[in-house]
Amino acid sequence: MSSSLCDSVCKLNACNTKVLYDEARYVWTIENFDFLEAKGKLLHSPAFPSVTNTQVQWTLRLYPNSMNANDYMGIFIFTKNTSGMAKKIFAKTVFSVLNEEFKEECSQTTAVREFPNIKTSGIWKFVKKDETFRNKFLLNNTLRIRCVVKFSDVKDFIESCSDECEFNLKVPECNFSENFVSLFENQELTDVVLSVNGKDYPAHKTVLAARSPVFLAMFKHNTKENQLNRVEIEDINDAVVGEMLRYIYTGKCENLENLAAELLATADKYDLYRLKMMCAKTLIERLSVENAASVLALADIHGVKELKNAVVKFIVSKPTQVLATEGWKSIRSNFELVDEVLCLALARRNTSMSNN
């Protein structure tokens, strides 16, 4: 190699700049959409905060009949509270509609705009209200809109690194999580079996113990399970155990929407706190008049205070509808739980009367 070429390589510098952003996520459920559409009145959502900065508040504005075309819906986002914001922030928003499986469709993203100067940003032609829309997204006349806001003040959210690099050597990214996925899928070097209704799930004691205090205690002491290298599970079905194992190894669930209630009970049994909160969040997002009573009972049994409070507030907001369901009839014998709901309803009513 010539001296001049060597010098140019040896003096090579590398720099990486990354603009970081904060995020706010929100699912807006709108019941009896046809009345809103018929009246043509715009609707405001409750305010919601960002993930890490609760002072930054956002709210949505839905036009059931777009001002530009009545066969479309329009949707916009604007800042509700700017006290926690920098003087200028830059934000873009992803709007989508949730189908019957609670998967996102019709996603549209706004351009990056400067807040709070412009106050609002959105899309006039968000979703066309054709037959497909009514059959696919208006389930029980209920519309669910998902919103993800990504925002940054740029100046305070930039990470940079600059290093003189002799040969521009790039260190591979850590693939720790992928290694565990492989460990889960290939079932290599397993030393314990979780047996459910005749179906066996090979696993690793150290992984189970690292993730669950219950499994740690089980394999740390001279238990039957530790001696036989076999855990018999009789109170959980095999699909839920399989999903629990997926979470233990990967931190993710593929079927959380359909198994949230069962997984919450399983997470409580094995002390998997994060999975428990993931299930609670999913149940709150899918809360309805029909399932409110059963979700309330579930939250009470497994001591999920956040979920319980959310369900109680939901029931108090729709007492007539919920109290008429079969689910409510099944929990009426739980006097403490019923009394808690009724006390909150009475308190809210008294507050409303005093304000009037």
Short mmCIF file of C-alpha atoms in Angstrom, two decimals:
data_model
loop_
_atom_site.label_atom_id
_atom_site.label_comp_id
_atom_site.label_asym_id
_atom_site.label_seq_id
_atom_site.Cartn_x
_atom_site.Cartn_y
_atom_site.Cartn_z
CA MET A 1 0.00 0.00 0.00
CA SER A 2 1.35 3.41 -0.89
CA SER A 3 2.06 5.95 1.85
CA SER A 4 -0.49 8.47 0.53
CA LEU A 5 -3.30 5.89 0.42
CA CYS A 6 -2.44 4.67 3.91
CA ASP A 7 -2.58 8.23 5.25
CA SER A 8 -6.04 8.82 3.77
CA VAL A 9 -7.39 5.63 5.35
CA CYS A 10 -5.73 6.19 8.71
CA LYS A 11 -7.14 9.71 9.02
CA LEU A 12 -10.67 8.65 8.18
CA ASN A 13 -13.24 10.03 10.63
CA ALA A 14 -16.71 8.66 11.25
CA CYS A 15 -19.71 10.42 12.70
CA ASN A 16 -23.23 9.33 13.46
CA THR A 17 -26.03 11.76 14.33
CA LYS A 18 -29.42 10.61 15.55
CA VAL A 19 -32.41 12.85 16.22
CA LEU A 20 -34.30 11.37 19.17
CA TYR A 21 -38.03 11.80 19.63
CA ASP A 22 -40.70 11.38 22.26
CA GLU A 23 -43.92 9.52 21.56
CA ALA A 24 -47.61 9.54 22.50
CA ARG A 25 -49.94 6.62 21.69
CA TYR A 26 -53.72 6.68 21.92
CA VAL A 27 -56.71 4.52 20.95
CA TRP A 28 -59.96 6.46 20.63
CA THR A 29 -63.16 4.36 20.78
CA ILE A 30 -66.29 6.08 19.46
CA GLU A 31 -69.60 4.29 20.05
CA ASN A 32 -72.86 4.93 18.13
CA PHE A 33 -70.93 6.51 15.28
CA ASP A 34 -73.99 6.82 12.99
CA PHE A 35 -75.57 9.47 15.26
CA LEU A 36 -72.39 11.52 15.16
CA GLU A 37 -72.23 11.12 11.38
CA ALA A 38 -75.89 12.08 10.90
CA LYS A 39 -75.50 15.23 12.96
CA GLY A 40 -72.22 16.05 11.25
CA LYS A 41 -70.81 17.54 14.42
CA LEU A 42 -67.06 17.44 14.99
CA LEU A 43 -65.92 15.50 18.06
CA HIS A 44 -63.02 16.19 20.47
CA SER A 45 -61.18 13.36 22.22
CA PRO A 46 -60.03 13.54 25.85
CA ALA A 47 -56.47 14.83 26.24
CA PHE A 48 -53.68 12.27 26.37
CA PRO A 49 -49.99 12.61 27.35
CA SER A 50 -46.73 11.44 25.85
CA VAL A 51 -45.06 8.30 27.14
CA THR A 52 -42.28 10.02 29.10
CA ASN A 53 -43.55 13.58 29.59
CA THR A 54 -47.07 13.78 30.99
CA GLN A 55 -46.99 17.58 30.80
CA VAL A 56 -47.17 17.46 27.01
CA GLN A 57 -50.86 16.96 26.22
CA TRP A 58 -52.48 16.15 22.87
CA THR A 59 -56.07 15.80 21.74
CA LEU A 60 -57.81 14.67 18.57
CA ARG A 61 -60.55 16.32 16.54
CA LEU A 62 -62.71 14.10 14.30
CA TYR A 63 -64.86 15.44 11.46
CA PRO A 64 -67.37 12.62 10.69
CA ASN A 65 -68.13 14.39 7.41
CA SER A 66 -65.00 15.97 6.00
CA MET A 67 -65.27 19.63 5.03
CA ASN A 68 -63.64 18.74 1.69
CA ALA A 69 -65.76 15.66 0.91
CA ASN A 70 -68.77 14.34 2.86
CA ASP A 71 -67.99 10.72 1.95
CA TYR A 72 -64.71 10.96 3.88
CA MET A 73 -63.78 11.46 7.53
CA GLY A 74 -61.26 14.09 8.54
CA ILE A 75 -59.01 13.82 11.57
CA PHE A 76 -56.63 16.33 13.17
CA ILE A 77 -54.38 16.54 16.21
CA PHE A 78 -53.57 19.63 18.22
CA THR A 79 -51.82 20.58 21.42
CA LYS A 80 -54.05 20.68 24.48
CA ASN A 81 -51.43 21.88 26.97
CA THR A 82 -48.17 23.51 25.92
CA SER A 83 -46.78 24.18 29.41
CA GLY A 84 -44.51 21.15 29.22
CA MET A 85 -43.26 21.88 25.70
CA ALA A 86 -40.14 23.55 24.48
CA LYS A 87 -40.68 26.82 22.61
CA LYS A 88 -40.77 24.84 19.40
CA ILE A 89 -41.31 21.16 18.80
CA PHE A 90 -41.64 19.28 15.56
CA ALA A 91 -44.18 16.48 15.28
CA LYS A 92 -45.67 14.03 12.84
CA THR A 93 -48.68 11.81 13.43
CA VAL A 94 -49.71 8.37 12.19
CA PHE A 95 -53.50 7.86 12.09
CA SER A 96 -55.07 4.45 11.48
CA VAL A 97 -58.34 2.58 11.96
CA LEU A 98 -58.52 -0.69 13.93
CA ASN A 99 -60.36 -3.62 12.33
CA GLU A 100 -62.28 -6.37 14.15
CA GLU A 101 -58.99 -8.05 15.09
CA PHE A 102 -57.68 -4.72 16.45
CA LYS A 103 -55.06 -4.50 13.71
CA GLU A 104 -54.20 -1.19 12.09
CA GLU A 105 -55.46 -0.37 8.59
CA CYS A 106 -55.84 2.72 6.42
CA SER A 107 -52.74 4.25 8.05
CA GLN A 108 -51.79 7.77 6.98
CA THR A 109 -48.92 9.92 8.23
CA THR A 110 -48.84 13.70 8.36
CA ALA A 111 -45.80 15.72 7.38
CA VAL A 112 -43.54 16.99 10.16
CA ARG A 113 -45.03 20.27 11.44
CA GLU A 114 -43.91 22.85 13.96
CA PHE A 115 -45.91 23.08 17.21
CA PRO A 116 -47.37 24.96 18.98
CA ASN A 117 -47.11 27.62 16.24
CA ILE A 118 -49.51 25.89 13.83
CA LYS A 119 -51.73 24.51 16.63
CA THR A 120 -53.07 21.61 14.55
CA SER A 121 -52.16 19.09 11.85
CA GLY A 122 -54.20 16.39 10.17
CA ILE A 123 -55.84 14.82 7.14
CA TRP A 124 -59.14 15.86 5.61
CA LYS A 125 -59.51 12.71 3.51
CA PHE A 126 -58.57 10.19 6.19
CA VAL A 127 -60.93 7.27 5.47
CA LYS A 128 -63.60 6.91 2.81
CA LYS A 129 -66.96 5.96 4.34
CA ASP A 130 -67.96 3.35 1.78
CA GLU A 131 -69.53 -0.09 2.23
CA THR A 132 -66.17 -1.65 3.06
CA PHE A 133 -65.64 0.89 5.82
CA ARG A 134 -69.05 0.17 7.38
CA ASN A 135 -68.67 -3.62 7.22
CA LYS A 136 -65.05 -3.78 8.34
CA PHE A 137 -64.54 -0.96 10.83
CA LEU A 138 -67.98 -0.08 12.26
CA LEU A 139 -68.37 -3.16 14.45
CA ASN A 140 -71.50 -2.77 16.59
CA ASN A 141 -71.57 0.78 15.25
CA THR A 142 -68.30 1.46 17.08
CA LEU A 143 -65.28 3.11 15.49
CA ARG A 144 -61.74 2.71 16.86
CA ILE A 145 -59.01 5.12 15.77
CA ARG A 146 -55.35 4.69 16.71
CA CYS A 147 -53.00 7.66 16.86
CA VAL A 148 -49.22 7.71 17.31
CA VAL A 149 -47.55 11.12 17.71
CA LYS A 150 -43.76 11.35 17.34
CA PHE A 151 -42.25 14.68 18.33
CA SER A 152 -38.90 16.29 19.06
CA ASP A 153 -37.51 19.71 19.88
CA VAL A 154 -34.46 18.68 17.79
CA LYS A 155 -31.99 20.89 19.65
CA ASP A 156 -32.17 18.95 22.92
CA PHE A 157 -32.82 15.58 21.29
CA ILE A 158 -29.70 14.98 19.21
CA GLU A 159 -27.11 12.30 19.86
CA SER A 160 -23.83 12.48 17.98
CA CYS A 161 -20.59 10.61 18.11
CA SER A 162 -17.40 11.32 16.21
CA ASP A 163 -14.35 9.11 16.35
CA GLU A 164 -11.14 8.92 14.39
CA CYS A 165 -11.28 5.48 12.87
CA GLU A 166 -8.08 3.81 11.71
CA PHE A 167 -9.75 1.31 9.44
CA ASN A 168 -13.39 2.37 9.74
CA LEU A 169 -14.09 -0.75 11.80
CA LYS A 170 -17.77 -1.31 12.51
CA VAL A 171 -18.75 -3.30 15.59
CA PRO A 172 -21.76 -5.57 14.94
CA GLU A 173 -24.92 -4.78 16.86
CA CYS A 174 -25.74 -6.93 19.85
CA ASN A 175 -28.13 -9.73 18.87
CA PHE A 176 -28.81 -10.93 22.39
CA SER A 177 -32.59 -10.99 21.90
CA GLU A 178 -32.28 -12.90 18.62
CA ASN A 179 -30.14 -15.50 20.38
CA PHE A 180 -32.91 -16.08 22.88
CA VAL A 181 -35.51 -16.33 20.11
CA SER A 182 -33.36 -19.04 18.54
CA LEU A 183 -33.04 -20.76 21.92
CA PHE A 184 -36.84 -20.73 22.24
CA GLU A 185 -37.60 -21.91 18.71
CA ASN A 186 -34.90 -24.57 18.38
CA GLN A 187 -35.28 -25.93 21.94
CA GLU A 188 -31.60 -26.79 22.22
CA LEU A 189 -29.98 -27.86 25.53
CA THR A 190 -33.31 -27.83 27.37
CA ASP A 191 -33.35 -29.28 30.89
CA VAL A 192 -36.99 -29.05 32.00
CA VAL A 193 -40.43 -29.73 30.51
CA LEU A 194 -43.65 -27.81 31.10
CA SER A 195 -46.47 -30.33 30.62
CA VAL A 196 -49.97 -29.06 29.83
CA ASN A 197 -52.89 -31.38 28.99
CA GLY A 198 -50.57 -33.99 27.55
CA LYS A 199 -48.53 -31.48 25.55
CA ASP A 200 -44.88 -30.92 26.49
CA TYR A 201 -42.97 -27.65 26.18
CA PRO A 202 -39.19 -28.10 26.59
CA ALA A 203 -37.51 -25.15 28.32
CA HIS A 204 -34.43 -24.02 30.27
CA LYS A 205 -34.48 -23.72 34.05
CA THR A 206 -32.05 -20.80 34.11
CA VAL A 207 -34.14 -18.77 31.64
CA LEU A 208 -37.40 -19.46 33.50
CA ALA A 209 -35.76 -18.65 36.84
CA ALA A 210 -34.22 -15.43 35.52
CA ARG A 211 -37.61 -14.17 34.33
CA SER A 212 -39.98 -15.45 37.03
CA PRO A 213 -39.50 -15.37 40.83
CA VAL A 214 -41.92 -18.30 41.06
CA PHE A 215 -39.80 -20.48 38.78
CA LEU A 216 -36.68 -19.29 40.62
CA ALA A 217 -38.05 -20.54 43.94
CA MET A 218 -39.20 -23.77 42.30
CA PHE A 219 -35.79 -24.64 40.82
CA LYS A 220 -33.72 -23.22 43.67
CA HIS A 221 -35.06 -25.67 46.22
CA ASN A 222 -35.52 -29.43 46.47
CA THR A 223 -38.99 -29.45 44.92
CA LYS A 224 -40.63 -32.30 43.03
CA GLU A 225 -40.45 -30.23 39.84
CA ASN A 226 -36.72 -29.66 40.29
CA GLN A 227 -36.05 -33.34 40.94
CA LEU A 228 -38.13 -34.64 38.04
CA ASN A 229 -37.24 -31.78 35.67
CA ARG A 230 -40.94 -31.59 34.90
CA VAL A 231 -43.61 -28.99 35.75
CA GLU A 232 -47.21 -30.21 35.53
CA ILE A 233 -49.64 -27.36 34.79
CA GLU A 234 -53.32 -28.23 35.11
CA ASP A 235 -55.09 -24.87 35.43
CA ILE A 236 -53.86 -23.22 32.19
CA ASN A 237 -54.46 -24.31 28.59
CA ASP A 238 -51.58 -25.13 26.27
CA ALA A 239 -52.01 -22.08 24.00
CA VAL A 240 -51.61 -19.72 26.97
CA VAL A 241 -48.56 -21.58 28.31
CA GLY A 242 -46.98 -21.44 24.85
CA GLU A 243 -47.59 -17.70 24.67
CA MET A 244 -46.19 -17.24 28.20
CA LEU A 245 -43.01 -19.05 27.18
CA ARG A 246 -42.72 -16.89 24.08
CA TYR A 247 -42.89 -13.82 26.31
CA ILE A 248 -40.32 -15.25 28.77
CA TYR A 249 -37.80 -15.85 25.99
CA THR A 250 -38.51 -12.89 23.69
CA GLY A 251 -40.39 -10.25 25.72
CA LYS A 252 -43.16 -10.33 23.09
CA CYS A 253 -46.56 -11.96 22.55
CA GLU A 254 -48.00 -12.82 19.15
CA ASN A 255 -51.58 -13.42 20.29
CA LEU A 256 -52.00 -10.94 23.13
CA GLU A 257 -55.27 -9.47 21.78
CA ASN A 258 -57.09 -12.81 21.95
CA LEU A 259 -55.49 -14.21 25.11
CA ALA A 260 -55.14 -11.08 27.26
CA ALA A 261 -57.49 -12.25 30.04
CA GLU A 262 -55.98 -15.75 30.32
CA LEU A 263 -52.42 -14.40 30.06
CA LEU A 264 -53.08 -11.86 32.81
CA ALA A 265 -54.08 -14.67 35.19
CA THR A 266 -51.01 -16.67 34.14
CA ALA A 267 -48.71 -13.66 34.55
CA ASP A 268 -50.08 -13.17 38.05
CA LYS A 269 -49.48 -16.84 38.91
CA TYR A 270 -45.84 -16.75 37.81
CA ASP A 271 -45.18 -13.14 38.87
CA LEU A 272 -44.46 -11.79 35.37
CA TYR A 273 -45.22 -8.15 36.13
CA ARG A 274 -44.51 -6.63 32.72
CA LEU A 275 -46.66 -9.23 30.96
CA LYS A 276 -49.39 -8.51 33.48
CA MET A 277 -49.31 -4.81 32.60
CA MET A 278 -49.23 -5.59 28.86
CA CYS A 279 -52.41 -7.64 29.30
CA ALA A 280 -54.04 -4.90 31.39
CA LYS A 281 -53.29 -2.29 28.72
CA THR A 282 -54.78 -4.50 26.00
CA LEU A 283 -57.91 -5.16 28.07
CA ILE A 284 -58.38 -1.42 28.66
CA GLU A 285 -58.08 -0.73 24.93
CA ARG A 286 -60.69 -3.42 24.19
CA LEU A 287 -63.05 -2.50 27.01
CA SER A 288 -66.74 -2.60 26.06
CA VAL A 289 -70.19 -2.67 27.65
CA GLU A 290 -70.37 -6.44 27.11
CA ASN A 291 -67.04 -7.36 28.74
CA ALA A 292 -66.75 -4.65 31.42
CA ALA A 293 -68.08 -6.81 34.28
CA SER A 294 -65.86 -9.80 33.51
CA VAL A 295 -62.77 -7.58 33.17
CA LEU A 296 -63.63 -5.91 36.48
CA ALA A 297 -63.82 -9.30 38.21
CA LEU A 298 -60.51 -10.33 36.62
CA ALA A 299 -58.77 -7.13 37.76
CA ASP A 300 -60.12 -7.59 41.28
CA ILE A 301 -59.06 -11.24 41.59
CA HIS A 302 -55.53 -10.60 40.36
CA GLY A 303 -55.03 -7.26 42.09
CA VAL A 304 -54.40 -5.09 39.02
CA LYS A 305 -55.27 -1.69 40.48
CA GLU A 306 -54.72 0.27 37.27
CA LEU A 307 -57.04 -2.00 35.28
CA LYS A 308 -59.64 -2.05 38.03
CA ASN A 309 -59.77 1.75 38.27
CA ALA A 310 -60.15 2.06 34.49
CA VAL A 311 -63.02 -0.45 34.39
CA VAL A 312 -64.85 1.13 37.33
CA LYS A 313 -64.69 4.55 35.64
CA PHE A 314 -65.95 2.99 32.40
CA ILE A 315 -68.88 1.34 34.18
CA VAL A 316 -69.77 4.56 36.00
CA SER A 317 -69.86 6.36 32.64
CA LYS A 318 -72.32 3.77 31.22
CA PRO A 319 -74.15 2.35 34.25
CA THR A 320 -77.47 1.55 32.58
CA GLN A 321 -75.92 -0.42 29.71
CA VAL A 322 -73.42 -2.37 31.84
CA LEU A 323 -75.89 -3.25 34.62
CA ALA A 324 -78.17 -4.82 32.01
CA THR A 325 -75.54 -7.31 30.80
CA GLU A 326 -75.28 -10.97 31.77
CA GLY A 327 -71.73 -10.33 32.93
CA TRP A 328 -72.93 -7.87 35.58
CA LYS A 329 -75.52 -10.36 36.83
CA SER A 330 -72.73 -12.90 37.37
CA ILE A 331 -70.76 -10.59 39.72
CA ARG A 332 -73.67 -9.10 41.70
CA SER A 333 -72.97 -11.50 44.56
CA ASN A 334 -69.55 -9.87 45.04
CA PHE A 335 -70.90 -7.17 47.34
CA GLU A 336 -67.57 -5.42 47.95
CA LEU A 337 -66.94 -5.02 44.25
CA VAL A 338 -70.48 -3.84 43.51
CA ASP A 339 -70.35 -1.45 46.46
CA GLU A 340 -67.12 0.06 45.13
CA VAL A 341 -68.73 0.78 41.77
CA LEU A 342 -71.90 2.19 43.30
CA CYS A 343 -69.97 4.44 45.72
CA LEU A 344 -67.97 5.94 42.88
CA ALA A 345 -71.13 6.41 40.81
CA LEU A 346 -72.83 8.19 43.72
CA ALA A 347 -69.80 10.40 44.32
CA ARG A 348 -69.68 11.37 40.66
CA ARG A 349 -73.41 12.12 40.66
CA ASN A 350 -73.10 14.34 43.76
CA THR A 351 -70.15 16.20 42.19
CA SER A 352 -72.14 16.75 39.02
CA MET A 353 -75.16 18.05 40.96
CA SER A 354 -73.03 20.43 43.03
CA ASN A 355 -71.38 21.81 39.89
CA ASN A 356 -74.79 22.47 38.36
#
